[in-house]
C-alpha positions as a Markdown table, in Angstrom:
| # | Residue | x | y | z |
|---|---|---|---|---|
| 1 | Unk | -2.5 | -2.0 | 18.5 |
| 2 | Unk | -1.4 | -3.3 | 14.5 |
| 3 | Unk | -1.5 | -7.7 | 15.5 |
| 4 | Unk | -3.3 | -10.2 | 13.3 |
| 5 | Unk | -5.3 | -12.8 | 15.7 |
| 6 | Unk | -5.9 | -16.4 | 15.9 |
| 7 | Unk | -9.3 | -17.0 | 16.9 |
| 8 | Unk | -9.8 | -20.7 | 18.0 |
| 9 | Unk | -11.7 | -21.9 | 15.4 |
| 10 | Unk | -8.8 | -21.9 | 13.5 |
| 11 | Unk | -9.7 | -19.4 | 11.0 |
| 12 | Unk | -7.7 | -16.1 | 10.8 |
| 13 | Unk | -9.0 | -11.9 | 10.0 |
| 14 | Unk | -6.7 | -9.8 | 9.8 |
| 15 | Unk | -7.7 | -7.0 | 12.4 |
| 16 | Unk | -9.0 | -3.2 | 11.1 |
| 17 | Unk | -5.4 | -0.9 | 11.7 |
| 18 | Unk | -3.0 | -3.7 | 10.8 |
| 19 | Unk | -0.5 | -2.3 | 8.9 |
| 20 | Unk | 1.1 | -5.5 | 7.4 |
| 21 | Unk | 3.1 | -3.8 | 5.2 |
| 22 | Unk | 4.9 | -2.7 | 7.7 |
| 23 | Unk | 6.3 | -6.2 | 8.3 |
| 24 | Unk | 5.6 | -7.4 | 5.4 |
| 25 | Unk | 9.2 | -6.6 | 4.9 |
| 26 | Unk | 10.4 | -9.2 | 7.4 |
| 27 | Unk | 8.2 | -12.2 | 6.6 |
| 28 | Unk | 9.5 | -14.7 | 3.2 |
| 29 | Unk | 6.2 | -16.1 | 3.3 |
| 30 | Unk | 3.0 | -17.7 | 4.6 |
| 31 | Unk | 2.8 | -20.8 | 6.3 |
| 32 | Unk | -0.6 | -22.1 | 6.8 |
| 33 | Unk | -1.1 | -25.5 | 8.2 |
| 34 | Unk | -4.4 | -27.7 | 7.9 |
| 35 | Unk | -6.6 | -24.5 | 7.8 |
| 36 | Unk | -10.0 | -24.9 | 6.5 |
| 37 | Unk | -10.1 | -22.4 | 4.2 |
| 38 | Unk | -12.5 | -24.1 | 2.5 |
| 39 | Unk | -14.0 | -25.8 | 5.1 |
| 40 | Unk | -17.6 | -24.4 | 5.2 |
| 41 | Unk | -17.5 | -23.3 | 9.4 |
| 42 | Unk | -14.8 | -21.6 | 8.3 |
| 43 | Unk | -14.0 | -20.6 | 4.7 |
| 44 | Unk | -16.1 | -16.9 | 5.5 |
| 45 | Unk | -12.6 | -15.5 | 8.4 |
| 46 | Unk | -10.6 | -16.4 | 5.8 |
| 47 | Unk | -11.7 | -13.9 | 3.0 |
| 48 | Unk | -9.9 | -11.1 | 4.1 |
| 49 | Unk | -6.5 | -12.9 | 5.7 |
| 50 | Unk | -5.7 | -14.8 | 2.8 |
| 51 | Unk | -6.4 | -12.3 | -0.4 |
| 52 | Unk | -3.8 | -10.6 | 1.8 |
| 53 | Unk | -1.4 | -13.3 | 1.7 |
| 54 | Unk | -2.0 | -14.6 | -2.2 |
| 55 | Unk | -1.6 | -10.2 | -2.9 |
| 56 | Unk | 2.0 | -10.1 | -1.5 |
| 57 | Unk | 2.5 | -13.4 | -3.4 |
| 58 | Unk | 4.5 | -14.2 | -1.5 |
| 59 | Unk | 5.5 | -18.4 | -1.2 |
| 60 | Unk | 2.9 | -19.9 | 1.1 |
| 61 | Unk | 3.1 | -23.4 | 2.3 |
| 62 | Unk | 0.0 | -25.0 | 2.9 |
| 63 | Unk | -1.1 | -28.8 | 4.6 |
| 64 | Unk | -4.7 | -30.9 | 4.7 |
| 65 | Unk | -6.5 | -32.9 | 6.7 |
| 66 | Unk | -7.7 | -35.1 | 4.1 |
| 67 | Unk | -8.2 | -35.6 | 0.3 |
| 68 | Unk | -11.1 | -33.5 | 0.8 |
| 69 | Unk | -9.8 | -30.6 | 2.6 |
| 70 | Unk | -7.5 | -30.3 | 0.4 |
| 71 | Unk | -10.2 | -31.1 | -2.8 |
| 72 | Unk | -12.4 | -27.6 | -0.5 |
| 73 | Unk | -9.2 | -25.3 | 0.2 |
| 74 | Unk | -7.7 | -25.6 | -3.2 |
| 75 | Unk | -12.0 | -24.6 | -5.2 |
| 76 | Unk | -11.2 | -22.0 | -2.4 |
| 77 | Unk | -7.6 | -20.6 | -3.8 |
| 78 | Unk | -8.1 | -21.5 | -7.0 |
| 79 | Unk | -11.5 | -19.3 | -7.1 |
| 80 | Unk | -9.9 | -16.0 | -5.4 |
| 81 | Unk | -6.5 | -15.9 | -7.2 |
| 82 | Unk | -8.8 | -15.8 | -10.2 |
| 83 | Unk | -11.1 | -12.9 | -8.8 |
| 84 | Unk | -7.7 | -11.4 | -7.6 |
| 85 | Unk | -7.1 | -12.0 | -11.7 |
| 86 | Unk | -3.4 | -14.0 | -10.9 |
| 87 | Unk | -4.0 | -16.3 | -13.7 |
| 88 | Unk | -1.1 | -16.7 | -14.3 |
| 89 | Unk | 0.2 | -17.0 | -10.8 |
| 90 | Unk | -2.2 | -20.3 | -11.1 |
| 91 | Unk | -0.8 | -21.8 | -14.4 |
| 92 | Unk | 2.3 | -21.9 | -13.1 |
| 93 | Unk | 0.8 | -24.6 | -9.6 |
| 94 | Unk | -1.1 | -25.8 | -12.7 |
| 95 | Unk | -4.7 | -25.0 | -11.4 |
| 96 | Unk | -5.5 | -24.0 | -14.4 |
| 97 | Unk | -7.3 | -25.5 | -17.6 |
| 98 | Unk | -8.5 | -24.2 | -20.7 |
| 99 | Unk | -11.4 | -26.4 | -20.4 |
| 100 | Unk | -12.0 | -25.6 | -16.5 |
| 101 | Unk | -11.5 | -28.9 | -14.8 |
| 102 | Unk | -10.2 | -29.2 | -11.4 |
| 103 | Unk | -6.3 | -30.0 | -11.0 |
| 104 | Unk | -5.8 | -29.6 | -7.1 |
| 105 | Unk | -1.9 | -29.7 | -6.9 |
| 106 | Unk | -1.8 | -30.8 | -3.5 |
| 107 | Unk | 0.3 | -34.0 | -2.6 |
| 108 | Unk | 1.0 | -36.7 | 0.0 |
| 109 | Unk | 3.1 | -34.5 | 2.2 |
| 110 | Unk | 6.1 | -37.1 | 3.5 |
| 111 | Unk | 7.0 | -35.5 | 6.4 |
| 112 | Unk | 3.2 | -35.5 | 7.9 |
| 113 | Unk | 1.8 | -37.1 | 11.3 |
| 114 | Unk | 1.6 | -40.9 | 11.6 |
| 115 | Unk | -1.4 | -40.6 | 13.5 |
| 116 | Unk | -5.5 | -40.5 | 12.7 |
| 117 | Unk | -7.5 | -39.7 | 14.9 |
| 118 | Unk | -11.9 | -39.6 | 13.7 |
| 119 | Unk | -12.6 | -36.2 | 12.7 |
| 120 | Unk | -15.6 | -34.9 | 14.2 |
| 121 | Unk | -17.3 | -32.7 | 12.0 |
| 122 | Unk | -17.5 | -35.8 | 9.4 |
| 123 | Unk | -20.8 | -37.3 | 8.6 |
| 124 | Unk | -21.1 | -40.6 | 8.4 |
| 125 | Unk | -21.6 | -40.5 | 4.6 |
| 126 | Unk | -18.8 | -37.4 | 4.4 |
| 127 | Unk | -14.7 | -39.9 | 3.1 |
| 128 | Unk | -12.3 | -37.3 | 4.6 |
| 129 | Unk | -10.1 | -39.9 | 4.7 |
| 130 | Unk | -7.4 | -41.5 | 2.6 |
| 131 | Unk | -8.2 | -41.7 | -1.0 |
| 132 | Unk | -7.9 | -45.6 | -0.8 |
| 133 | Unk | -10.1 | -46.5 | 2.2 |
| 134 | Unk | -13.2 | -44.6 | 2.8 |
| 135 | Unk | -12.8 | -44.1 | 5.5 |
| 136 | Unk | -13.8 | -40.9 | 8.1 |
| 137 | Unk | -9.7 | -40.5 | 9.7 |
| 138 | Unk | -7.7 | -38.1 | 9.3 |
| 139 | Unk | -3.5 | -37.4 | 9.5 |
| 140 | Unk | -3.0 | -33.1 | 10.7 |
| 141 | Unk | -0.1 | -32.3 | 7.3 |
| 142 | Unk | -2.2 | -35.2 | 5.7 |
| 143 | Unk | -1.7 | -33.3 | 1.7 |
| 144 | Unk | 0.7 | -30.2 | 1.6 |
| 145 | Unk | 0.9 | -27.6 | -1.0 |
| 146 | Unk | 3.2 | -25.0 | -1.5 |
| 147 | Unk | 2.3 | -22.5 | -3.3 |
| 148 | Unk | 5.0 | -19.5 | -5.2 |
């Protein structure tokens, strides 16, 4: 049976036997709300799906809970695109420099949730909240990135 499943830990995995090419003509792009592809507990589960999504070269809209979340996700996206030979695509988003400095293209999302909550996975010394206040509070969809 062909299916894409999302696990309780919010990671996704393309199931064996799934032929996404049969449905790809129906998909204009992908939306990943706060996927946590760079989170240490979730990253491994995202590898096959992320590689598939990037190989399609379809637009991808992603959001992140916090600046740290966006930095981790961007680091994984950048490494995966380089691994797939998508240097030119990466340059379009401003994520590749000659000096290899990190340029996070995520931006504050004006449509983010106004609800804040304390991140239950936040260690006391981590800054997961806003860039200015150093809090461990996050907002769903606080940052967004459109890869086209």
